[in-house]
């Protein structure tokens, strides 16, 4: 089965931030979407995803994610290469991360370099802490709405929307929306046919109607 002609065949590097108490499906859901992506369905078994993924953490130490899953990053802040896409997942540990200046400064440094910046759930809090959502629209997990609005009044928060796109920044409010957002990013990079084929491979419903705003 043909996946159609991709918009580009260029390989992209995706960085996914991990940290203590990161929500597992916030980063594993998009990871699976990106890993399942192929440019040609006819050679799926013989080919690899054009999206090279790197798990990024502050150090090379093992990260204990939510539920006790132990994860080892591919690179740390010091050795992280240039990225095309940077994803910040949410999780219980995000509020601690907001007070870690080295992480916030790293995010500030990386954000202008990437083509697309994204967050899942409470990951939007870290983007806001780094000053990246000033004057922008965003969404976040429903349990953090009041905290977000009190702390970052200069961001127009739209928690009723699963996905919000503002320029090159895309935020998703939940685990499910995070996977939908990953498919959206694949579609924006390689075309809808490629994204649909990835969803079909996972037997995941393709989100034809993205409930989002774009600016």
mmCIF file with all atom_site columns, C-alpha atoms in Angstrom:
data_model
loop_
_atom_site.group_PDB
_atom_site.id
_atom_site.type_symbol
_atom_site.label_atom_id
_atom_site.label_alt_id
_atom_site.label_comp_id
_atom_site.label_asym_id
_atom_site.label_entity_id
_atom_site.label_seq_id
_atom_site.pdbx_PDB_ins_code
_atom_site.Cartn_x
_atom_site.Cartn_y
_atom_site.Cartn_z
_atom_site.occupancy
_atom_site.B_iso_or_equiv
_atom_site.pdbx_formal_charge
_atom_site.auth_seq_id
_atom_site.auth_comp_id
_atom_site.auth_asym_id
_atom_site.auth_atom_id
_atom_site.pdbx_PDB_model_num
ATOM 1   C CA . UNK A 1 1   ? 0.000   0.000  0.000  1.00 0.00 ? 1   UNK A CA 1
ATOM 2   C CA . UNK A 1 2   ? 1.437   3.359  -0.995 1.00 0.00 ? 2   UNK A CA 1
ATOM 3   C CA . UNK A 1 3   ? 1.601   6.137  1.565  1.00 0.00 ? 3   UNK A CA 1
ATOM 4   C CA . UNK A 1 4   ? 1.608   8.871  -1.060 1.00 0.00 ? 4   UNK A CA 1
ATOM 5   C CA . UNK A 1 5   ? 4.424   11.235 -1.914 1.00 0.00 ? 5   UNK A CA 1
ATOM 6   C CA . UNK A 1 6   ? 5.914   12.835 1.217  1.00 0.00 ? 6   UNK A CA 1
ATOM 7   C CA . UNK A 1 7   ? 6.209   16.601 1.415  1.00 0.00 ? 7   UNK A CA 1
ATOM 8   C CA . UNK A 1 8   ? 9.899   16.089 2.210  1.00 0.00 ? 8   UNK A CA 1
ATOM 9   C CA . UNK A 1 9   ? 12.188  13.101 2.632  1.00 0.00 ? 9   UNK A CA 1
ATOM 10  C CA . UNK A 1 10  ? 14.575  14.927 4.919  1.00 0.00 ? 10  UNK A CA 1
ATOM 11  C CA . UNK A 1 11  ? 15.467  13.212 8.175  1.00 0.00 ? 11  UNK A CA 1
ATOM 12  C CA . UNK A 1 12  ? 14.601  15.167 11.307 1.00 0.00 ? 12  UNK A CA 1
ATOM 13  C CA . UNK A 1 13  ? 15.971  14.943 14.828 1.00 0.00 ? 13  UNK A CA 1
ATOM 14  C CA . UNK A 1 14  ? 13.424  14.981 17.642 1.00 0.00 ? 14  UNK A CA 1
ATOM 15  C CA . UNK A 1 15  ? 14.480  15.707 21.202 1.00 0.00 ? 15  UNK A CA 1
ATOM 16  C CA . UNK A 1 16  ? 12.190  14.592 24.027 1.00 0.00 ? 16  UNK A CA 1
ATOM 17  C CA . UNK A 1 17  ? 12.908  15.987 27.474 1.00 0.00 ? 17  UNK A CA 1
ATOM 18  C CA . UNK A 1 18  ? 12.726  13.499 30.345 1.00 0.00 ? 18  UNK A CA 1
ATOM 19  C CA . UNK A 1 19  ? 13.024  14.232 34.053 1.00 0.00 ? 19  UNK A CA 1
ATOM 20  C CA . UNK A 1 20  ? 12.075  12.685 37.423 1.00 0.00 ? 20  UNK A CA 1
ATOM 21  C CA . UNK A 1 21  ? 8.339   11.918 37.614 1.00 0.00 ? 21  UNK A CA 1
ATOM 22  C CA . UNK A 1 22  ? 7.729   12.659 33.936 1.00 0.00 ? 22  UNK A CA 1
ATOM 23  C CA . UNK A 1 23  ? 4.408   11.150 32.812 1.00 0.00 ? 23  UNK A CA 1
ATOM 24  C CA . UNK A 1 24  ? 5.270   7.980  30.895 1.00 0.00 ? 24  UNK A CA 1
ATOM 25  C CA . UNK A 1 25  ? 2.637   8.219  28.156 1.00 0.00 ? 25  UNK A CA 1
ATOM 26  C CA . UNK A 1 26  ? 3.261   11.936 27.687 1.00 0.00 ? 26  UNK A CA 1
ATOM 27  C CA . UNK A 1 27  ? 6.580   11.031 26.118 1.00 0.00 ? 27  UNK A CA 1
ATOM 28  C CA . UNK A 1 28  ? 6.124   7.376  25.147 1.00 0.00 ? 28  UNK A CA 1
ATOM 29  C CA . UNK A 1 29  ? 2.921   8.083  23.184 1.00 0.00 ? 29  UNK A CA 1
ATOM 30  C CA . UNK A 1 30  ? 4.540   10.617 20.828 1.00 0.00 ? 30  UNK A CA 1
ATOM 31  C CA . UNK A 1 31  ? 7.713   8.483  20.772 1.00 0.00 ? 31  UNK A CA 1
ATOM 32  C CA . UNK A 1 32  ? 5.698   5.575  19.365 1.00 0.00 ? 32  UNK A CA 1
ATOM 33  C CA . UNK A 1 33  ? 4.055   7.799  16.748 1.00 0.00 ? 33  UNK A CA 1
ATOM 34  C CA . UNK A 1 34  ? 7.412   9.123  15.563 1.00 0.00 ? 34  UNK A CA 1
ATOM 35  C CA . UNK A 1 35  ? 9.013   5.661  15.643 1.00 0.00 ? 35  UNK A CA 1
ATOM 36  C CA . UNK A 1 36  ? 6.172   4.187  13.569 1.00 0.00 ? 36  UNK A CA 1
ATOM 37  C CA . UNK A 1 37  ? 6.423   6.836  10.839 1.00 0.00 ? 37  UNK A CA 1
ATOM 38  C CA . UNK A 1 38  ? 7.676   5.635  7.456  1.00 0.00 ? 38  UNK A CA 1
ATOM 39  C CA . UNK A 1 39  ? 8.063   7.453  4.168  1.00 0.00 ? 39  UNK A CA 1
ATOM 40  C CA . UNK A 1 40  ? 7.046   4.400  2.135  1.00 0.00 ? 40  UNK A CA 1
ATOM 41  C CA . UNK A 1 41  ? 4.629   1.770  3.406  1.00 0.00 ? 41  UNK A CA 1
ATOM 42  C CA . UNK A 1 42  ? 5.786   -0.715 0.775  1.00 0.00 ? 42  UNK A CA 1
ATOM 43  C CA . UNK A 1 43  ? 9.210   -0.902 2.426  1.00 0.00 ? 43  UNK A CA 1
ATOM 44  C CA . UNK A 1 44  ? 8.049   -0.504 6.041  1.00 0.00 ? 44  UNK A CA 1
ATOM 45  C CA . UNK A 1 45  ? 9.831   -3.597 7.338  1.00 0.00 ? 45  UNK A CA 1
ATOM 46  C CA . UNK A 1 46  ? 13.089  -2.794 5.631  1.00 0.00 ? 46  UNK A CA 1
ATOM 47  C CA . UNK A 1 47  ? 13.193  0.925  6.419  1.00 0.00 ? 47  UNK A CA 1
ATOM 48  C CA . UNK A 1 48  ? 13.409  3.123  9.478  1.00 0.00 ? 48  UNK A CA 1
ATOM 49  C CA . UNK A 1 49  ? 11.594  6.231  10.590 1.00 0.00 ? 49  UNK A CA 1
ATOM 50  C CA . UNK A 1 50  ? 12.923  9.502  9.155  1.00 0.00 ? 50  UNK A CA 1
ATOM 51  C CA . UNK A 1 51  ? 12.505  10.905 12.670 1.00 0.00 ? 51  UNK A CA 1
ATOM 52  C CA . UNK A 1 52  ? 15.554  10.189 14.783 1.00 0.00 ? 52  UNK A CA 1
ATOM 53  C CA . UNK A 1 53  ? 14.581  10.493 18.434 1.00 0.00 ? 53  UNK A CA 1
ATOM 54  C CA . UNK A 1 54  ? 16.779  11.422 21.358 1.00 0.00 ? 54  UNK A CA 1
ATOM 55  C CA . UNK A 1 55  ? 15.705  11.327 24.981 1.00 0.00 ? 55  UNK A CA 1
ATOM 56  C CA . UNK A 1 56  ? 17.313  14.325 26.664 1.00 0.00 ? 56  UNK A CA 1
ATOM 57  C CA . UNK A 1 57  ? 17.867  14.867 30.392 1.00 0.00 ? 57  UNK A CA 1
ATOM 58  C CA . UNK A 1 58  ? 19.931  17.144 32.569 1.00 0.00 ? 58  UNK A CA 1
ATOM 59  C CA . UNK A 1 59  ? 22.498  14.438 33.245 1.00 0.00 ? 59  UNK A CA 1
ATOM 60  C CA . UNK A 1 60  ? 23.324  10.895 32.199 1.00 0.00 ? 60  UNK A CA 1
ATOM 61  C CA . UNK A 1 61  ? 21.812  9.481  35.392 1.00 0.00 ? 61  UNK A CA 1
ATOM 62  C CA . UNK A 1 62  ? 18.863  7.100  35.200 1.00 0.00 ? 62  UNK A CA 1
ATOM 63  C CA . UNK A 1 63  ? 15.545  8.966  35.286 1.00 0.00 ? 63  UNK A CA 1
ATOM 64  C CA . UNK A 1 64  ? 12.697  7.535  37.361 1.00 0.00 ? 64  UNK A CA 1
ATOM 65  C CA . UNK A 1 65  ? 9.481   8.356  35.511 1.00 0.00 ? 65  UNK A CA 1
ATOM 66  C CA . UNK A 1 66  ? 5.951   8.198  36.901 1.00 0.00 ? 66  UNK A CA 1
ATOM 67  C CA . UNK A 1 67  ? 4.973   4.785  38.242 1.00 0.00 ? 67  UNK A CA 1
ATOM 68  C CA . UNK A 1 68  ? 8.606   3.851  38.801 1.00 0.00 ? 68  UNK A CA 1
ATOM 69  C CA . UNK A 1 69  ? 9.675   3.279  35.192 1.00 0.00 ? 69  UNK A CA 1
ATOM 70  C CA . UNK A 1 70  ? 13.426  3.757  34.915 1.00 0.00 ? 70  UNK A CA 1
ATOM 71  C CA . UNK A 1 71  ? 14.614  5.458  31.742 1.00 0.00 ? 71  UNK A CA 1
ATOM 72  C CA . UNK A 1 72  ? 18.093  6.267  30.452 1.00 0.00 ? 72  UNK A CA 1
ATOM 73  C CA . UNK A 1 73  ? 18.532  9.365  28.310 1.00 0.00 ? 73  UNK A CA 1
ATOM 74  C CA . UNK A 1 74  ? 20.455  9.303  25.045 1.00 0.00 ? 74  UNK A CA 1
ATOM 75  C CA . UNK A 1 75  ? 22.098  12.681 25.661 1.00 0.00 ? 75  UNK A CA 1
ATOM 76  C CA . UNK A 1 76  ? 22.323  15.282 28.396 1.00 0.00 ? 76  UNK A CA 1
ATOM 77  C CA . UNK A 1 77  ? 22.031  19.045 28.105 1.00 0.00 ? 77  UNK A CA 1
ATOM 78  C CA . UNK A 1 78  ? 25.751  19.422 27.445 1.00 0.00 ? 78  UNK A CA 1
ATOM 79  C CA . UNK A 1 79  ? 25.917  16.854 24.635 1.00 0.00 ? 79  UNK A CA 1
ATOM 80  C CA . UNK A 1 80  ? 22.534  17.445 23.001 1.00 0.00 ? 80  UNK A CA 1
ATOM 81  C CA . UNK A 1 81  ? 22.996  18.104 19.265 1.00 0.00 ? 81  UNK A CA 1
ATOM 82  C CA . UNK A 1 82  ? 20.971  20.424 17.078 1.00 0.00 ? 82  UNK A CA 1
ATOM 83  C CA . UNK A 1 83  ? 17.300  19.479 17.098 1.00 0.00 ? 83  UNK A CA 1
ATOM 84  C CA . UNK A 1 84  ? 14.563  20.010 14.553 1.00 0.00 ? 84  UNK A CA 1
ATOM 85  C CA . UNK A 1 85  ? 11.704  19.277 16.961 1.00 0.00 ? 85  UNK A CA 1
ATOM 86  C CA . UNK A 1 86  ? 11.739  19.570 20.757 1.00 0.00 ? 86  UNK A CA 1
ATOM 87  C CA . UNK A 1 87  ? 8.991   18.014 22.865 1.00 0.00 ? 87  UNK A CA 1
ATOM 88  C CA . UNK A 1 88  ? 8.409   18.777 26.560 1.00 0.00 ? 88  UNK A CA 1
ATOM 89  C CA . UNK A 1 89  ? 6.114   16.201 28.186 1.00 0.00 ? 89  UNK A CA 1
ATOM 90  C CA . UNK A 1 90  ? 4.221   16.842 31.398 1.00 0.00 ? 90  UNK A CA 1
ATOM 91  C CA . UNK A 1 91  ? 4.219   15.039 34.698 1.00 0.00 ? 91  UNK A CA 1
ATOM 92  C CA . UNK A 1 92  ? 4.240   15.512 38.425 1.00 0.00 ? 92  UNK A CA 1
ATOM 93  C CA . UNK A 1 93  ? 7.876   16.583 38.330 1.00 0.00 ? 93  UNK A CA 1
ATOM 94  C CA . UNK A 1 94  ? 7.313   19.568 36.039 1.00 0.00 ? 94  UNK A CA 1
ATOM 95  C CA . UNK A 1 95  ? 6.799   22.068 38.862 1.00 0.00 ? 95  UNK A CA 1
ATOM 96  C CA . UNK A 1 96  ? 10.142  21.156 40.400 1.00 0.00 ? 96  UNK A CA 1
ATOM 97  C CA . UNK A 1 97  ? 11.715  21.524 36.964 1.00 0.00 ? 97  UNK A CA 1
ATOM 98  C CA . UNK A 1 98  ? 10.319  25.036 36.677 1.00 0.00 ? 98  UNK A CA 1
ATOM 99  C CA . UNK A 1 99  ? 12.606  26.087 39.534 1.00 0.00 ? 99  UNK A CA 1
ATOM 100 C CA . UNK A 1 100 ? 15.744  24.515 38.072 1.00 0.00 ? 100 UNK A CA 1
ATOM 101 C CA . UNK A 1 101 ? 17.497  27.356 36.307 1.00 0.00 ? 101 UNK A CA 1
ATOM 102 C CA . UNK A 1 102 ? 19.787  25.093 34.283 1.00 0.00 ? 102 UNK A CA 1
ATOM 103 C CA . UNK A 1 103 ? 16.795  23.378 32.691 1.00 0.00 ? 103 UNK A CA 1
ATOM 104 C CA . UNK A 1 104 ? 14.942  26.628 32.019 1.00 0.00 ? 104 UNK A CA 1
ATOM 105 C CA . UNK A 1 105 ? 18.049  28.210 30.509 1.00 0.00 ? 105 UNK A CA 1
ATOM 106 C CA . UNK A 1 106 ? 18.672  25.154 28.325 1.00 0.00 ? 106 UNK A CA 1
ATOM 107 C CA . UNK A 1 107 ? 15.120  25.376 27.031 1.00 0.00 ? 107 UNK A CA 1
ATOM 108 C CA . UNK A 1 108 ? 15.528  29.090 26.331 1.00 0.00 ? 108 UNK A CA 1
ATOM 109 C CA . UNK A 1 109 ? 18.697  28.325 24.368 1.00 0.00 ? 109 UNK A CA 1
ATOM 110 C CA . UNK A 1 110 ? 17.206  25.476 22.353 1.00 0.00 ? 110 UNK A CA 1
ATOM 111 C CA . UNK A 1 111 ? 13.816  27.008 21.516 1.00 0.00 ? 111 UNK A CA 1
ATOM 112 C CA . UNK A 1 112 ? 15.024  29.512 18.876 1.00 0.00 ? 112 UNK A CA 1
ATOM 113 C CA . UNK A 1 113 ? 17.016  26.777 17.141 1.00 0.00 ? 113 UNK A CA 1
ATOM 114 C CA . UNK A 1 114 ? 14.234  24.266 16.500 1.00 0.00 ? 114 UNK A CA 1
ATOM 115 C CA . UNK A 1 115 ? 11.706  24.218 13.688 1.00 0.00 ? 115 UNK A CA 1
ATOM 116 C CA . UNK A 1 116 ? 8.912   23.121 16.008 1.00 0.00 ? 116 UNK A CA 1
ATOM 117 C CA . UNK A 1 117 ? 8.479   23.260 19.769 1.00 0.00 ? 117 UNK A CA 1
ATOM 118 C CA . UNK A 1 118 ? 5.802   21.176 21.464 1.00 0.00 ? 118 UNK A CA 1
ATOM 119 C CA . UNK A 1 119 ? 4.482   20.231 24.884 1.00 0.00 ? 119 UNK A CA 1
ATOM 120 C CA . UNK A 1 120 ? 2.087   17.677 26.315 1.00 0.00 ? 120 UNK A CA 1
ATOM 121 C CA . UNK A 1 121 ? -0.092  18.287 29.386 1.00 0.00 ? 121 UNK A CA 1
ATOM 122 C CA . UNK A 1 122 ? 1.697   20.273 32.070 1.00 0.00 ? 122 UNK A CA 1
ATOM 123 C CA . UNK A 1 123 ? 4.775   20.508 29.874 1.00 0.00 ? 123 UNK A CA 1
ATOM 124 C CA . UNK A 1 124 ? 3.319   23.862 28.805 1.00 0.00 ? 124 UNK A CA 1
ATOM 125 C CA . UNK A 1 125 ? 4.188   25.175 32.275 1.00 0.00 ? 125 UNK A CA 1
ATOM 126 C CA . UNK A 1 126 ? 7.878   24.784 31.528 1.00 0.00 ? 126 UNK A CA 1
ATOM 127 C CA . UNK A 1 127 ? 7.498   26.550 28.184 1.00 0.00 ? 127 UNK A CA 1
ATOM 128 C CA . UNK A 1 128 ? 5.731   29.391 29.986 1.00 0.00 ? 128 UNK A CA 1
ATOM 129 C CA . UNK A 1 129 ? 8.374   29.509 32.718 1.00 0.00 ? 129 UNK A CA 1
ATOM 130 C CA . UNK A 1 130 ? 11.002  29.964 30.014 1.00 0.00 ? 130 UNK A CA 1
ATOM 131 C CA . UNK A 1 131 ? 9.029   32.934 28.639 1.00 0.00 ? 131 UNK A CA 1
ATOM 132 C CA . UNK A 1 132 ? 8.168   31.138 25.410 1.00 0.00 ? 132 UNK A CA 1
ATOM 133 C CA . UNK A 1 133 ? 4.393   31.539 25.666 1.00 0.00 ? 133 UNK A CA 1
ATOM 134 C CA . UNK A 1 134 ? 4.167   35.272 26.329 1.00 0.00 ? 134 UNK A CA 1
ATOM 135 C CA . UNK A 1 135 ? 1.441   36.705 24.112 1.00 0.00 ? 135 UNK A CA 1
ATOM 136 C CA . UNK A 1 136 ? 0.624   33.278 22.718 1.00 0.00 ? 136 UNK A CA 1
ATOM 137 C CA . UNK A 1 137 ? -2.250  30.815 22.854 1.00 0.00 ? 137 UNK A CA 1
ATOM 138 C CA . UNK A 1 138 ? -1.726  27.493 24.606 1.00 0.00 ? 138 UNK A CA 1
ATOM 139 C CA . UNK A 1 139 ? -3.444  24.614 26.349 1.00 0.00 ? 139 UNK A CA 1
ATOM 140 C CA . UNK A 1 140 ? -2.513  22.458 29.329 1.00 0.00 ? 140 UNK A CA 1
ATOM 141 C CA . UNK A 1 141 ? -3.831  19.698 31.589 1.00 0.00 ? 141 UNK A CA 1
ATOM 142 C CA . UNK A 1 142 ? -7.125  20.579 33.253 1.00 0.00 ? 142 UNK A CA 1
ATOM 143 C CA . UNK A 1 143 ? -5.744  20.199 36.783 1.00 0.00 ? 143 UNK A CA 1
ATOM 144 C CA . UNK A 1 144 ? -3.157  22.921 36.183 1.00 0.00 ? 144 UNK A CA 1
ATOM 145 C CA . UNK A 1 145 ? -5.385  25.551 34.604 1.00 0.00 ? 145 UNK A CA 1
ATOM 146 C CA . UNK A 1 146 ? -5.783  27.777 37.694 1.00 0.00 ? 146 UNK A CA 1
ATOM 147 C CA . UNK A 1 147 ? -2.093  27.549 38.559 1.00 0.00 ? 147 UNK A CA 1
ATOM 148 C CA . UNK A 1 148 ? -1.133  28.367 34.982 1.00 0.00 ? 148 UNK A CA 1
ATOM 149 C CA . UNK A 1 149 ? -3.439  31.372 34.690 1.00 0.00 ? 149 UNK A CA 1
ATOM 150 C CA . UNK A 1 150 ? -2.317  32.810 38.023 1.00 0.00 ? 150 UNK A CA 1
ATOM 151 C CA . UNK A 1 151 ? 1.348   32.462 37.226 1.00 0.00 ? 151 UNK A CA 1
ATOM 152 C CA . UNK A 1 152 ? 1.330   33.261 33.501 1.00 0.00 ? 152 UNK A CA 1
ATOM 153 C CA . UNK A 1 153 ? -1.441  35.813 32.823 1.00 0.00 ? 153 UNK A CA 1
ATOM 154 C CA . UNK A 1 154 ? 0.193   36.959 29.581 1.00 0.00 ? 154 UNK A CA 1
ATOM 155 C CA . UNK A 1 155 ? -0.628  33.647 27.901 1.00 0.00 ? 155 UNK A CA 1
ATOM 156 C CA . UNK A 1 156 ? -4.105  33.073 26.466 1.00 0.00 ? 156 UNK A CA 1
ATOM 157 C CA . UNK A 1 157 ? -4.928  29.660 27.887 1.00 0.00 ? 157 UNK A CA 1
ATOM 158 C CA . UNK A 1 158 ? -7.465  27.514 26.032 1.00 0.00 ? 158 UNK A CA 1
ATOM 159 C CA . UNK A 1 159 ? -7.791  24.348 28.152 1.00 0.00 ? 159 UNK A CA 1
ATOM 160 C CA . UNK A 1 160 ? -11.009 23.329 26.402 1.00 0.00 ? 160 UNK A CA 1
ATOM 161 C CA . UNK A 1 161 ? -8.981  22.671 23.238 1.00 0.00 ? 161 UNK A CA 1
ATOM 162 C CA . UNK A 1 162 ? -6.974  19.433 23.030 1.00 0.00 ? 162 UNK A CA 1
ATOM 163 C CA . UNK A 1 163 ? -4.409  21.010 20.707 1.00 0.00 ? 163 UNK A CA 1
ATOM 164 C CA . UNK A 1 164 ? -3.395  24.626 20.219 1.00 0.00 ? 164 UNK A CA 1
ATOM 165 C CA . UNK A 1 165 ? -1.000  25.758 17.490 1.00 0.00 ? 165 UNK A CA 1
ATOM 166 C CA . UNK A 1 166 ? 0.557   29.208 17.679 1.00 0.00 ? 166 UNK A CA 1
ATOM 167 C CA . UNK A 1 167 ? 3.341   29.794 15.206 1.00 0.00 ? 167 UNK A CA 1
ATOM 168 C CA . UNK A 1 168 ? 5.874   27.007 15.570 1.00 0.00 ? 168 UNK A CA 1
ATOM 169 C CA . UNK A 1 169 ? 4.684   26.124 19.102 1.00 0.00 ? 169 UNK A CA 1
ATOM 170 C CA . UNK A 1 170 ? 2.128   23.360 19.543 1.00 0.00 ? 170 UNK A CA 1
ATOM 171 C CA . UNK A 1 171 ? 0.663   22.436 22.921 1.00 0.00 ? 171 UNK A CA 1
ATOM 172 C CA . UNK A 1 172 ? -1.555  19.462 23.786 1.00 0.00 ? 172 UNK A CA 1
ATOM 173 C CA . UNK A 1 173 ? -3.603  19.124 26.954 1.00 0.00 ? 173 UNK A CA 1
ATOM 174 C CA . UNK A 1 174 ? -3.533  15.380 27.607 1.00 0.00 ? 174 UNK A CA 1
ATOM 175 C CA . UNK A 1 175 ? -1.998  11.986 26.859 1.00 0.00 ? 175 UNK A CA 1
ATOM 176 C CA . UNK A 1 176 ? -4.476  11.342 24.055 1.00 0.00 ? 176 UNK A CA 1
ATOM 177 C CA . UNK A 1 177 ? -4.014  14.824 22.641 1.00 0.00 ? 177 UNK A CA 1
ATOM 178 C CA . UNK A 1 178 ? -0.250  14.297 22.797 1.00 0.00 ? 178 UNK A CA 1
ATOM 179 C CA . UNK A 1 179 ? -0.498  11.375 20.392 1.00 0.00 ? 179 UNK A CA 1
ATOM 180 C CA . UNK A 1 180 ? -2.837  13.336 18.156 1.00 0.00 ? 180 UNK A CA 1
ATOM 181 C CA . UNK A 1 181 ? -0.365  16.201 18.243 1.00 0.00 ? 181 UNK A CA 1
ATOM 182 C CA . UNK A 1 182 ? 2.502   13.898 17.265 1.00 0.00 ? 182 UNK A CA 1
ATOM 183 C CA . UNK A 1 183 ? 0.483   12.793 14.239 1.00 0.00 ? 183 UNK A CA 1
ATOM 184 C CA . UNK A 1 184 ? -0.204  16.453 13.460 1.00 0.00 ? 184 UNK A CA 1
ATOM 185 C CA . UNK A 1 185 ? 3.542   17.177 13.546 1.00 0.00 ? 185 UNK A CA 1
ATOM 186 C CA . UNK A 1 186 ? 4.207   14.227 11.258 1.00 0.00 ? 186 UNK A CA 1
ATOM 187 C CA . UNK A 1 187 ? 1.530   15.513 8.867  1.00 0.00 ? 187 UNK A CA 1
ATOM 188 C CA . UNK A 1 188 ? 3.008   19.014 8.933  1.00 0.00 ? 188 UNK A CA 1
ATOM 189 C CA . UNK A 1 189 ? 6.460   17.640 8.161  1.00 0.00 ? 189 UNK A CA 1
ATOM 190 C CA . UNK A 1 190 ? 5.849   14.754 5.761  1.00 0.00 ? 190 UNK A CA 1
ATOM 191 C CA . UNK A 1 191 ? 2.209   15.129 4.740  1.00 0.00 ? 191 UNK A CA 1
ATOM 192 C CA . UNK A 1 192 ? -1.141  13.773 5.884  1.00 0.00 ? 192 UNK A CA 1
ATOM 193 C CA . UNK A 1 193 ? -0.774  10.518 3.949  1.00 0.00 ? 193 UNK A CA 1
ATOM 194 C CA . UNK A 1 194 ? 2.375   9.630  5.906  1.00 0.00 ? 194 UNK A CA 1
ATOM 195 C CA . UNK A 1 195 ? 0.710   10.492 9.217  1.00 0.00 ? 195 UNK A CA 1
ATOM 196 C CA . UNK A 1 196 ? -2.383  8.469  8.331  1.00 0.00 ? 196 UNK A CA 1
ATOM 197 C CA . UNK A 1 197 ? -0.246  5.456  7.478  1.00 0.00 ? 197 UNK A CA 1
ATOM 198 C CA . UNK A 1 198 ? 1.498   5.689  10.862 1.00 0.00 ? 198 UNK A CA 1
ATOM 199 C CA . UNK A 1 199 ? -1.858  5.831  12.629 1.00 0.00 ? 199 UNK A CA 1
ATOM 200 C CA . UNK A 1 200 ? -3.080  2.840  10.624 1.00 0.00 ? 200 UNK A CA 1
ATOM 201 C CA . UNK A 1 201 ? 0.008   0.836  11.549 1.00 0.00 ? 201 UNK A CA 1
ATOM 202 C CA . UNK A 1 202 ? -0.702  1.491  15.233 1.00 0.00 ? 202 UNK A CA 1
ATOM 203 C CA . UNK A 1 203 ? -4.436  0.861  14.708 1.00 0.00 ? 203 UNK A CA 1
ATOM 204 C CA . UNK A 1 204 ? -4.925  4.281  16.259 1.00 0.00 ? 204 UNK A CA 1
ATOM 205 C CA . UNK A 1 205 ? -7.813  6.498  15.070 1.00 0.00 ? 205 UNK A CA 1
ATOM 206 C CA . UNK A 1 206 ? -6.478  9.283  12.908 1.00 0.00 ? 206 UNK A CA 1
ATOM 207 C CA . UNK A 1 207 ? -7.725  12.647 14.240 1.00 0.00 ? 207 UNK A CA 1
ATOM 208 C CA . UNK A 1 208 ? -9.393  14.040 11.126 1.00 0.00 ? 208 UNK A CA 1
ATOM 209 C CA . UNK A 1 209 ? -10.935 16.888 13.093 1.00 0.00 ? 209 UNK A CA 1
ATOM 210 C CA . UNK A 1 210 ? -8.198  18.435 15.222 1.00 0.00 ? 210 UNK A CA 1
ATOM 211 C CA . UNK A 1 211 ? -10.019 20.629 17.717 1.00 0.00 ? 211 UNK A CA 1
ATOM 212 C CA . UNK A 1 212 ? -7.443  23.368 17.835 1.00 0.00 ? 212 UNK A CA 1
ATOM 213 C CA . UNK A 1 213 ? -6.810  26.956 17.005 1.00 0.00 ? 213 UNK A CA 1
ATOM 214 C CA . UNK A 1 214 ? -3.963  28.022 14.769 1.00 0.00 ? 214 UNK A CA 1
ATOM 215 C CA . UNK A 1 215 ? -2.350  31.437 14.710 1.00 0.00 ? 215 UNK A CA 1
#
